[in-house]
Amino acid sequence: MAHPSTYQPGSGFERWLDARLPVVRVMHDQFVVFPTPRNLNYWWTFGGILTFMLAVQIATGVVLAMHYVPTPEGAFDSVERIMRDVNWGWFLRYTHAVGASMFFLAVYIHTVRGLYYGSYKAPREVVWILGVLILLLMIATAFMGYSLVWGQMSFWAVTVITNLFSSLDAVIPGLGTKLVEWIWGGFSVGGPTLNRLYSLHYLFPFVIAGVVLLHIWALHIPGNNNPTGIDVKSAKDTVPFHPYYTIKDGFALVAFIVLFAAIVFYAPNLLGHPDNYVPANPLQTPPHIVPEWYFLPFYAILRAIPNKLLGVAALMTSISILFFVPWLDTSKVRSTSYRPIYKWFFWAFVLTCIALGYLGSQQPEGWYLIFGRVCTIYYFAFFLVVMPVTGLIERPRALPGSITESVLGPEESGEIEETKNTKETKATPPPAARKRKREEVL
Amino acid sequence: MATYETPLNPTLEPDQEPTRRDVILIAASGFAAIGAAAALWPLLDQMNPDQSMLSLATTEVDISHVEAGQAITVMWRGKPIFIRHRTDQEIGKAKDVKLDDLVDPLARNANLPDDAPATDDNRAAKDREPWLVMIGICTHLGCIPKGQAVGDYKGQFGGWFCPCHGSQYDTAGRIRLGPAPQNLAIPPYSFASDTKIKIG
C-alpha cells in the first residue's frame, strides 16, 4: 500500500502461501515495518486500546449469549442466573458491562485526540468519517445491550429512545407512530422489541469490526498524523511500528487494563444505575430516568430544547455534525498546539462536553436547564462558528521544520544541519526510491 | 478485408444508437433491482406488529369500585390505560380553562373526529362527565405520568405530572406545561354497562 513491501518469505511454506494469499506480507508491511512518525505521544495509544476493547466485548458477549434468555419473562432472571450460578458468570458479565464504559472512555479520548491534532484534515478525511461511523455504531450497540438486562432503566431507556422517532409525527402525521410500532413490533415496548434488540446487539459488533478494518486501511494509506501535525518529510521522521509502537501501545494497554480490572473487581457497579437491578415494570416509570454516563452529554442536549422534534433533531445533529468537521475547520494547520486562539475555544469545548455530561445527570429544572442551554449553544457554535472563523483570522505559531527537529530540537546541530540540507539544498537526499515513495504517499 | 460497420464493443461508442445489448442490459438490471426490492419487503415488514399482537385488541374493565377522586390503571395492548373518576371540583377546573390557553387544541379522542377541539366535554366520557379514560403514556417520550395514586404529585394543574422531563397535564389530561406536544391520547372505548368499560 503506502510503502514498498519489504517482506521476505522465510520458509517454503511462506513462499507458497505468499503466492496464493499474501496475508503474512500484509501483516509484515502494515504492522511490523510500517513507517510511523517518531513523535507519537500516549494519546496515540488509544487506537490499539480500542481494538482490544472490541475484542473483549465480542469475546465476553458471545459467551454471555450462551446463558441469556431474550424474553420479557426470562431476561432479568437469566442475567441474575449468570451473576449467581453460571461459572465465572459474574466475572464475564461485569467485564462486559464495565467494558462498555471503558470502550466509550477510550473512544472519547481517541476522538478528542483526533480533534485536537487535526487528524481529520486532508488527507485523512475518510479515516475520520469511518471513525464517526464506528462511534455511531457503538452508540447503537451499547444502547441495545443495555436494554437486554430488562431492568427498570433498561426498559424505560428503550421506551424513551424509541419514542424519539415518534417526533416525526410533527413532520408527517402518523409516520412517527408507524415507525415506532415497526421498531417495537407491537403497541408498546415488549417481547418482540427485546428479541430484535438482542439479535441486532449480536450483529452490530461484527459490523463495527468490519468498519474498523476499513478505518485502519484508510489510515495506512496516508499514515499516522502526529503531535506537530506536519507531514513526514524523510525516513528519519519515522520509526518502524514494531518494536517502537507495539511496545508503547502495549504499555499503555497494560495501564488501561489496570484501571479496567480495578473497576471490574472492586467497584463493578460504580458506573451503573441501581434502578437497573429492579425488574422492568411497564406500569411504573422510575422517578428519574438517566442513561449510562457515556450518553449523558447527548441526553442533556435533548432536554435543553423545549420542543420535541427540535430536541431530537439537536440530539441527532450533535453526533452527525462530526462527519462534517473536515470541511468546517478552515485552518491550514493541523495541530491545535500551534493555534493560539483556537486552542482556548477547543478546551472550552472539552469542558462544555464534560459540563453537559454532568447536566444530563440532573433534573432539567432551574439553573441546570439554563446551563444546559448555554452549553448546547456553545457545543454547536464550536463546530459552526469557531471552527470556520478561527481558521481564517488566526495567525498560527511557527511550525517546526520537521518531525525530527521537533523531537531533537535545533540545538542538536548535526541533526539540524542535515535536516536543513535535505530541505533546502537537497545535498544529502535519502535513498531515492524511498523518497519517491514518500512523496507519493504525502 | 471487409471493414466492420459495428465496433466490437458497442457500449463504448457514445454516439451509437442503442443496441440490442443495451436494451438487454437495462432491462435485466431493472428487473434485478425490482426483484431485490420486492425481496426486501418481507425482511422489513416482519418487524411490524404481528397477528397475535393485533388480536389483543379489546379489554373489558369493571369500574364499579372506583369512587370519585380515585383512579385505576389497566393494560390494553401493552399500554397503561388511566381511568379516573373525577370529582366535581376537578371537572369544574377543567371546564374553566379557555381553549386558547391550551398547548394542543385538539381533543385527541379516538371516538371523535380528528379535528374535535379539546374541550372538557370532548375529553371526558360521552354523557358520563366524571369519567376520563386515557392512554397513560406521556406524549413526549413515552414515560408513565404520575397522578394515578392518591399521594402522587399531580403537577400544578392537578392532573398528571411526568417525572421524566417535567410535562404537566390538567384534570382533563391536556398538556399544559413542559415538552410534551400533545394531550394524552384517548383510546377507542365505550361503556358496556354503567359499571363496565370496553376498551378497543
XYZ file of C-alpha atoms in Angstrom:
642
model
C 0.000 0.000 0.000
C 1.729 3.095 1.258
C 5.305 1.936 1.182
C 7.249 -0.682 -0.775
C 6.915 -4.149 0.624
C 9.982 -5.417 2.465
C 8.583 -8.830 3.247
C 10.911 -11.755 2.583
C 9.158 -15.133 2.871
C 11.268 -17.105 5.302
C 10.256 -20.681 4.546
C 8.991 -22.729 1.670
C 5.504 -22.682 3.122
C 5.561 -18.883 3.426
C 6.620 -18.598 -0.228
C 3.837 -20.965 -1.207
C 1.250 -19.045 0.803
C 2.551 -15.635 -0.284
C 1.891 -16.507 -3.913
C -1.678 -17.509 -3.060
C -2.849 -15.302 -0.181
C -0.255 -12.708 0.870
C -1.706 -12.280 4.335
C 1.655 -12.594 6.101
C 3.072 -9.971 3.756
C 0.246 -7.577 4.587
C 0.744 -8.089 8.325
C 4.501 -7.602 7.977
C 4.190 -4.454 5.884
C 1.371 -2.853 7.836
C 2.085 -3.817 11.427
C 5.798 -4.639 11.665
C 7.839 -2.363 9.410
C 5.107 0.230 8.864
C 6.814 3.661 8.980
C 5.265 5.567 11.878
C 6.090 9.142 12.957
C 8.735 9.005 15.683
C 6.994 11.567 17.899
C 3.634 9.922 18.645
C 2.642 10.513 22.278
C 0.488 8.377 24.557
C -2.731 9.874 23.200
C -1.960 7.795 20.102
C -2.189 4.520 22.004
C -5.978 4.527 22.219
C -6.435 3.057 18.748
C -4.803 -0.145 19.957
C -6.700 0.007 23.234
C -9.974 0.311 21.309
C -9.141 -2.711 19.167
C -8.503 -4.652 22.370
C -11.800 -3.457 23.900
C -13.748 -4.532 20.813
C -12.197 -7.986 21.120
C -13.044 -8.123 24.846
C -16.651 -7.137 24.212
C -17.097 -9.686 21.435
C -15.455 -12.500 23.428
C -17.408 -11.868 26.647
C -20.586 -11.119 24.707
C -20.531 -14.356 22.751
C -20.233 -16.424 25.933
C -22.862 -14.389 27.798
C -25.234 -15.080 24.907
C -24.899 -18.788 25.732
C -26.761 -18.142 29.002
C -29.021 -15.194 28.243
C -32.767 -15.582 27.555
C -34.217 -12.820 25.362
C -37.815 -12.825 26.626
C -39.563 -10.344 28.945
C -40.191 -13.188 31.430
C -36.722 -14.708 31.234
C -34.316 -11.835 30.563
C -33.877 -10.335 34.029
C -33.786 -13.720 35.736
C -31.274 -15.114 33.269
C -28.980 -12.157 33.963
C -29.242 -12.898 37.686
C -28.543 -16.571 36.968
C -25.414 -15.535 35.095
C -24.397 -13.496 38.149
C -25.031 -16.236 40.703
C -24.988 -19.683 39.110
C -23.022 -19.667 35.869
C -19.346 -20.497 36.391
C -17.426 -17.217 36.223
C -20.699 -15.573 35.151
C -20.193 -12.611 37.499
C -16.748 -12.003 36.023
C -17.908 -12.267 32.422
C -20.904 -10.014 32.928
C -19.077 -7.365 34.947
C -16.274 -7.365 32.377
C -18.813 -6.908 29.593
C -20.767 -4.174 31.422
C -17.727 -2.253 32.676
C -16.099 -2.979 29.327
C -18.772 -0.918 27.596
C -17.857 2.052 29.792
C -14.130 1.578 29.226
C -14.768 1.283 25.483
C -16.517 4.647 25.490
C -13.863 6.229 27.719
C -11.242 5.152 25.192
C -13.267 6.176 22.140
C -13.926 9.650 23.553
C -10.220 10.166 24.306
C -9.396 8.866 20.811
C -11.917 11.284 19.254
C -10.740 14.295 21.262
C -7.156 13.441 20.302
C -8.182 13.405 16.641
C -9.940 16.752 17.072
C -7.010 18.366 18.923
C -4.303 17.302 16.496
C -6.411 17.852 13.366
C -6.267 14.191 12.375
C -9.493 14.690 10.405
C -7.844 17.081 7.953
C -6.729 16.171 4.452
C -5.667 13.570 3.533
C -7.341 11.717 6.448
C -10.998 12.733 5.975
C -12.107 9.188 5.190
C -10.318 7.848 8.280
C -12.268 10.383 10.326
C -15.634 9.685 8.661
C -15.232 5.945 9.206
C -14.354 6.712 12.832
C -17.547 8.706 13.326
C -19.445 5.839 11.739
C -17.867 3.450 14.261
C -18.880 5.828 17.072
C -22.486 5.801 15.826
C -22.491 2.004 15.611
C -21.023 1.817 19.120
C -23.765 4.080 20.466
C -26.441 1.892 18.878
C -24.783 -1.305 20.120
C -24.325 -0.046 23.684
C -27.931 1.156 23.826
C -29.246 -2.214 22.640
C -27.001 -4.122 25.013
C -28.152 -2.045 27.982
C -31.771 -2.838 27.096
C -31.149 -6.589 27.341
C -30.800 -6.523 31.143
C -34.529 -5.707 31.187
C -34.341 -3.803 34.439
C -36.285 -0.618 35.060
C -33.629 1.638 33.498
C -33.272 -0.711 30.509
C -36.989 -0.762 29.861
C -37.517 2.967 30.212
C -34.398 3.829 28.261
C -35.772 1.766 25.370
C -39.153 3.445 25.765
C -37.737 6.970 25.766
C -35.210 6.423 22.980
C -37.554 4.561 20.618
C -40.144 7.267 21.240
C -37.656 9.789 19.835
C -38.780 8.568 16.417
C -42.408 9.448 17.180
C -41.333 13.093 16.907
C -41.609 12.541 13.134
C -45.370 12.780 13.672
C -44.766 16.528 13.705
C -43.430 16.296 10.139
C -45.843 13.775 8.614
C -48.742 12.891 10.959
C -48.770 9.154 11.637
C -45.305 8.473 10.223
C -43.606 8.610 13.619
C -46.177 6.356 15.284
C -45.974 3.849 12.426
C -42.185 3.831 12.618
C -42.159 3.361 16.396
C -44.645 0.465 16.170
C -42.436 -1.057 13.490
C -39.425 -0.794 15.807
C -41.430 -2.223 18.738
C -43.217 -4.962 16.814
C -46.245 -4.064 18.886
C -48.003 -1.146 20.512
C -45.524 -0.809 23.330
C -42.024 -1.975 24.229
C -42.376 -5.720 24.797
C -41.198 -9.210 23.921
C -40.790 -8.640 20.177
C -38.777 -5.486 20.904
C -36.425 -7.280 23.288
C -35.897 -10.138 20.870
C -34.916 -7.914 17.954
C -32.659 -5.764 20.102
C -30.875 -8.956 21.123
C -30.487 -10.068 17.514
C -29.059 -6.704 16.461
C -26.874 -6.384 19.547
C -25.203 -9.614 18.486
C -24.829 -8.445 14.888
C -23.507 -4.895 15.307
C -20.113 -5.642 16.904
C -19.169 -7.611 13.815
C -20.256 -4.704 11.634
C -18.063 -2.486 13.822
C -15.168 -4.894 13.344
C -15.632 -4.590 9.576
C -15.639 -0.794 9.668
C -12.591 -0.866 11.982
C -10.722 -2.761 9.254
C -11.666 -0.046 6.747
C -10.688 2.636 9.310
C -7.213 1.095 9.685
C -6.887 0.563 5.951
C -7.776 4.201 5.304
C -5.278 5.245 7.989
C -2.466 3.224 6.443
C -2.755 4.993 3.084
C -1.542 8.422 4.304
C -0.039 7.028 7.519
C -0.395 8.444 11.026
C -0.817 12.103 11.858
C 1.442 13.223 14.733
C 1.510 15.838 17.527
C 3.089 18.501 15.311
C 0.519 17.917 12.588
C 3.234 18.345 9.935
C 3.841 15.740 7.264
C 6.549 13.124 7.372
C 9.360 14.563 5.243
C 12.124 11.993 5.370
C 12.734 8.465 6.547
C 14.352 9.965 9.645
C 10.953 11.224 10.736
C 9.673 7.697 11.165
C 10.397 4.532 13.081
C 9.063 1.066 12.282
C 5.790 0.249 14.027
C 7.408 -2.795 15.613
C 9.004 -2.724 18.145
C 8.634 1.012 18.848
C 4.861 1.323 18.897
C 3.959 -2.247 19.696
C 5.835 -1.667 22.970
C 4.380 1.791 23.560
C 0.829 0.639 22.747
C 1.376 -2.452 24.859
C 2.492 -0.448 27.877
C -0.485 1.915 27.584
C -2.794 -1.065 27.174
C -1.490 -2.646 30.378
C -2.047 0.631 32.262
C -5.561 0.808 30.821
C -6.265 -2.795 31.826
C -5.171 -1.993 35.398
C -7.888 0.660 35.586
C -10.386 -1.647 33.866
C -9.634 -4.514 36.259
C -9.764 -2.218 39.289
C -13.343 -1.296 38.403
C -14.377 -4.835 37.477
C -13.044 -6.318 40.715
C -13.526 -3.542 43.247
C -16.388 -1.346 42.029
C -18.241 -3.215 39.291
C -21.442 -1.225 39.760
C -19.698 2.132 40.031
C -20.881 3.282 36.621
C -24.278 1.557 36.597
C -27.617 2.708 37.962
C -29.126 0.819 40.937
C -32.611 1.015 39.376
C -31.481 -1.461 36.746
C -31.476 -4.136 39.457
C -35.264 -3.671 39.651
C -37.070 -5.844 37.092
C -38.743 -3.933 34.244
C -42.251 -2.719 35.083
C -44.223 -1.258 32.164
C -46.679 0.391 34.563
C -44.201 2.418 36.564
C -41.670 4.914 35.320
C -38.687 5.433 37.634
C -38.709 8.927 39.158
C -35.578 9.930 37.290
C -34.542 8.278 34.051
C -30.871 8.695 33.205
C -28.827 6.954 30.541
C -25.390 5.469 31.164
C -22.706 8.130 31.722
C -21.409 7.969 28.168
C -24.718 9.207 26.759
C -25.295 11.992 29.292
C -23.964 14.891 27.168
C -26.314 13.969 24.323
C -29.182 13.497 26.756
C -28.535 16.992 28.161
C -28.727 18.419 24.632
C -32.021 16.599 24.032
C -33.544 18.014 27.202
C -32.168 21.534 26.744
C -34.628 22.129 23.915
C -38.281 22.548 24.895
C -39.638 21.310 21.546
C -39.824 17.551 20.982
C -38.925 17.472 17.278
C -36.190 20.091 17.593
C -34.783 18.354 20.671
C -34.500 15.090 18.765
C -33.029 16.910 15.764
C -30.405 18.529 18.020
C -29.552 15.148 19.544
C -29.023 13.577 16.112
C -27.105 16.629 14.836
C -24.811 16.727 17.868
C -23.242 13.458 16.727
C -23.631 13.636 12.957
C -22.045 17.111 12.844
C -18.757 15.309 13.428
C -18.986 13.942 9.882
C -18.548 17.490 8.545
C -15.638 18.551 10.746
C -13.021 18.077 7.978
C -14.782 20.780 5.994
C -15.915 23.012 8.862
C -12.344 23.598 10.013
C -10.737 26.150 7.672
C -7.291 26.230 9.287
C -4.294 25.134 7.247
C -2.524 23.994 10.416
C -3.493 20.603 11.782
C -2.264 20.593 15.360
C -4.075 22.776 17.889
C -0.720 23.180 19.701
C 0.211 25.766 17.048
C -3.141 27.572 17.086
C -3.102 30.231 19.840
C -6.749 31.352 19.517
C -8.429 28.096 18.586
C -6.698 26.350 21.485
C -8.823 28.221 24.052
C -12.041 27.519 22.211
C -11.014 23.890 21.938
C -10.528 23.369 25.674
C -13.722 25.316 26.337
C -15.428 22.786 24.067
C -13.998 19.835 26.008
C -15.143 21.443 29.275
C -18.576 22.030 27.719
C -18.889 18.342 26.881
C -17.977 17.400 30.459
C -20.424 20.001 31.805
C -23.157 18.634 29.531
C -22.416 15.201 30.946
C -22.988 16.483 34.461
C -26.111 18.433 33.462
C -27.516 15.364 31.726
C -27.466 13.546 35.057
C -29.504 16.261 36.791
C -33.202 17.109 36.613
C -33.810 19.628 33.804
C -35.023 22.433 36.041
C -33.928 25.923 37.041
C -30.228 26.659 36.656
C -29.499 23.166 35.349
C -31.768 23.848 32.391
C -30.280 27.298 31.768
C -26.700 25.973 31.875
C -27.799 23.069 29.691
C -28.993 25.562 27.077
C -25.833 27.672 27.264
C -23.658 24.582 26.865
C -25.801 23.291 23.991
C -25.421 26.609 22.181
C -21.643 26.536 22.651
C -21.472 22.878 21.564
C -22.945 23.743 18.186
C -21.256 27.152 17.936
C -17.877 25.438 18.306
C -18.466 23.487 15.120
C -20.463 26.022 13.139
C -18.757 29.288 14.137
C -15.448 28.712 15.928
C -14.074 26.115 13.512
C -14.703 28.046 10.293
C -13.899 31.516 11.687
C -10.739 30.979 13.776
C -9.085 29.193 10.871
C -9.466 32.356 8.804
C -8.491 35.029 11.337
C -5.851 33.256 13.398
C -2.087 33.561 12.847
C -0.634 30.155 13.782
C 2.652 29.798 15.657
C 5.705 28.828 13.611
C 5.756 25.134 12.822
C 8.945 23.113 13.348
C 10.932 22.356 10.214
C 10.355 18.644 10.551
C 9.146 15.982 12.931
C 12.772 15.126 13.731
C 13.528 18.765 14.559
C 10.523 18.937 16.854
C 11.823 15.894 18.724
C 15.578 16.587 18.878
C 15.409 20.384 18.879
C 17.522 22.910 16.970
C 20.442 22.556 19.460
C 21.208 19.127 18.020
C 23.382 20.787 15.416
C 24.212 17.697 13.409
C 20.593 16.826 13.099
C 19.512 20.316 12.217
C 22.268 20.735 9.653
C 21.211 17.583 7.924
C 17.545 18.483 8.076
C 18.231 21.895 6.580
C 20.301 20.411 3.840
C 17.601 17.949 2.993
C 15.056 20.674 2.940
C 16.868 23.490 1.214
C 19.692 22.203 -0.916
C 18.860 18.533 -1.105
C 22.573 17.889 -0.593
C 22.016 14.602 1.228
C 18.778 13.196 -0.038
C 17.535 9.956 1.419
C 17.668 6.921 -0.863
C 15.891 7.950 -3.999
C 13.419 5.125 -4.207
C 12.307 5.609 -0.626
C 11.893 9.332 -1.069
C 9.864 8.958 -4.217
C 7.559 6.586 -2.440
C 7.124 9.042 0.404
C 6.150 11.801 -1.929
C 3.544 9.579 -3.491
C 2.177 8.969 -0.058
C 2.184 12.565 1.018
C -10.545 -7.415 -45.889
C -14.039 -6.262 -45.191
C -14.440 -3.430 -42.756
C -16.774 -3.845 -39.844
C -19.583 -1.341 -39.612
C -20.245 -2.020 -35.930
C -17.409 -1.865 -33.415
C -16.735 -4.937 -31.326
C -17.933 -3.297 -28.108
C -20.905 -1.107 -28.939
C -21.322 0.230 -25.382
C -18.003 2.039 -25.654
C -19.267 4.196 -28.503
C -21.151 7.192 -27.097
C -22.731 8.310 -30.363
C -24.071 4.919 -31.282
C -27.783 4.199 -31.437
C -28.959 1.925 -28.562
C -28.218 -1.639 -29.486
C -29.897 -4.888 -28.562
C -27.276 -5.351 -25.862
C -28.064 -2.002 -24.246
C -31.733 -2.910 -24.078
C -30.971 -6.291 -22.531
C -28.572 -4.722 -20.008
C -31.050 -2.071 -18.868
C -33.992 -4.484 -18.763
C -32.025 -7.130 -16.848
C -30.621 -4.754 -14.238
C -34.019 -3.061 -13.933
C -35.733 -6.350 -13.192
C -32.968 -7.373 -10.810
C -33.464 -4.129 -8.885
C -37.242 -4.633 -8.722
C -36.751 -8.220 -7.599
C -34.296 -7.185 -4.892
C -36.672 -4.503 -3.642
C -39.578 -6.973 -3.559
C -37.468 -9.498 -1.662
C -36.528 -6.792 0.830
C -40.128 -6.102 1.815
C -40.717 -9.305 3.861
C -37.445 -8.629 5.658
C -38.758 -5.233 6.752
C -42.447 -5.978 7.231
C -41.728 -8.891 9.592
C -40.909 -6.273 12.225
C -44.425 -4.772 12.227
C -46.883 -5.849 14.969
C -47.838 -9.456 14.213
C -51.272 -11.113 14.169
C -51.135 -12.127 17.828
C -50.429 -8.508 18.769
C -53.319 -7.222 16.682
C -55.692 -9.775 18.195
C -55.204 -8.364 21.715
C -57.427 -5.528 20.635
C -60.152 -5.280 23.297
C -60.263 -5.341 27.088
C -63.265 -5.095 29.439
C -62.833 -3.268 32.733
C -65.096 -3.282 35.809
C -65.191 0.215 37.291
C -67.890 -0.300 39.966
C -65.367 0.008 42.812
C -63.753 3.261 41.639
C -65.028 6.086 43.876
C -64.963 9.767 42.930
C -61.409 11.078 43.316
C -59.903 7.675 42.644
C -58.198 6.325 39.560
C -57.223 2.897 38.260
C -54.708 1.766 35.670
C -55.405 -1.181 33.391
C -53.457 -2.659 30.487
C -54.628 -2.523 26.876
C -52.362 -3.566 24.021
C -49.446 -3.465 26.454
C -50.172 0.150 27.287
C -51.395 1.521 30.618
C -54.910 2.979 30.441
C -55.752 5.636 33.037
C -59.374 5.554 34.191
C -60.115 8.452 36.535
C -63.365 9.078 38.360
C -63.169 12.847 38.660
C -64.592 14.972 41.465
C -66.896 17.900 40.698
C -64.079 20.240 41.637
C -61.738 18.619 39.106
C -64.403 18.784 36.396
C -65.011 22.454 37.194
C -61.310 23.187 36.979
C -61.086 21.506 33.563
C -64.153 23.353 32.259
C -62.822 26.763 33.335
C -59.834 26.520 31.001
C -60.071 28.601 27.834
C -59.215 26.747 24.613
C -56.719 29.491 23.749
C -54.681 28.585 26.825
C -54.082 25.038 25.604
C -50.810 23.869 24.069
C -52.657 21.308 21.947
C -56.139 22.491 20.897
C -57.273 19.072 19.616
C -59.216 16.533 21.682
C -57.050 13.546 20.577
C -60.085 11.390 21.202
C -60.261 8.269 19.022
C -64.053 8.240 19.482
C -64.458 11.704 17.922
C -63.423 13.281 14.613
C -59.734 14.185 14.385
C -60.416 17.925 14.426
C -62.613 17.942 17.554
C -61.494 20.735 19.912
C -60.034 19.850 23.297
C -62.999 20.943 25.407
C -63.649 19.040 28.603
C -66.785 17.534 27.030
C -64.727 16.130 24.186
C -62.153 14.710 26.579
C -64.471 13.097 29.136
C -66.658 10.036 28.503
C -69.781 10.765 26.477
C -72.646 11.707 28.792
C -70.631 10.484 31.790
C -68.683 13.582 32.661
C -66.855 12.278 35.767
C -65.129 9.540 33.799
C -61.874 10.180 31.998
C -60.308 7.293 30.046
C -56.884 7.891 28.529
C -53.730 6.112 27.393
C -51.388 6.813 30.290
C -48.326 7.476 28.192
C -46.689 10.868 28.101
C -46.786 12.154 24.525
C -43.228 13.405 24.872
C -41.106 10.265 25.121
C -43.436 7.603 26.430
C -42.997 7.671 30.214
C -45.916 6.952 32.547
C -47.033 10.211 34.200
C -47.563 10.323 37.967
C -51.001 11.204 39.339
C -52.901 7.924 39.482
C -52.147 7.126 43.125
C -53.681 9.290 45.840
C -50.340 10.505 47.205
C -48.745 11.274 43.817
C -47.620 14.759 42.884
C -50.111 15.773 40.202
C -48.397 18.927 38.921
C -49.668 22.487 39.235
C -52.789 21.755 37.167
C -53.918 18.908 39.411
C -53.913 16.234 36.699
C -50.750 14.301 35.913
C -47.052 15.033 36.096
C -44.440 13.224 34.023
C -41.307 12.657 36.086
C -39.044 12.150 33.098
C -38.988 15.576 31.534
C -41.496 17.524 33.590
C -44.598 17.618 31.356
C -47.753 18.606 33.256
C -51.318 17.643 32.342
C -54.568 19.127 33.701
C -57.614 17.309 35.080
C -58.804 16.591 31.539
C -55.415 15.096 30.588
C -54.479 18.067 28.424
C -50.839 19.119 28.145
C -50.324 22.484 29.823
C -46.618 22.788 30.550
C -43.402 21.031 29.531
C -42.029 19.424 26.380
C -44.895 17.046 25.502
C -46.510 18.129 22.231
C -49.976 16.562 22.572
C -52.772 15.908 25.040
C -52.861 12.394 26.482
C -54.470 10.207 23.823
C -57.946 8.768 24.381
C -58.343 5.174 23.150
C -61.449 3.892 21.366
C -63.798 2.743 24.157
C -67.450 2.539 25.138
C -69.490 1.836 28.249
C -70.802 -1.723 28.008
C -72.934 -1.020 31.088
C -72.890 1.522 33.934
C -70.019 -0.303 35.569
C -68.174 -1.794 32.590
C -65.898 -0.128 30.056
C -64.889 -1.890 26.852
C -61.578 -0.565 25.569
C -60.624 -1.101 21.922
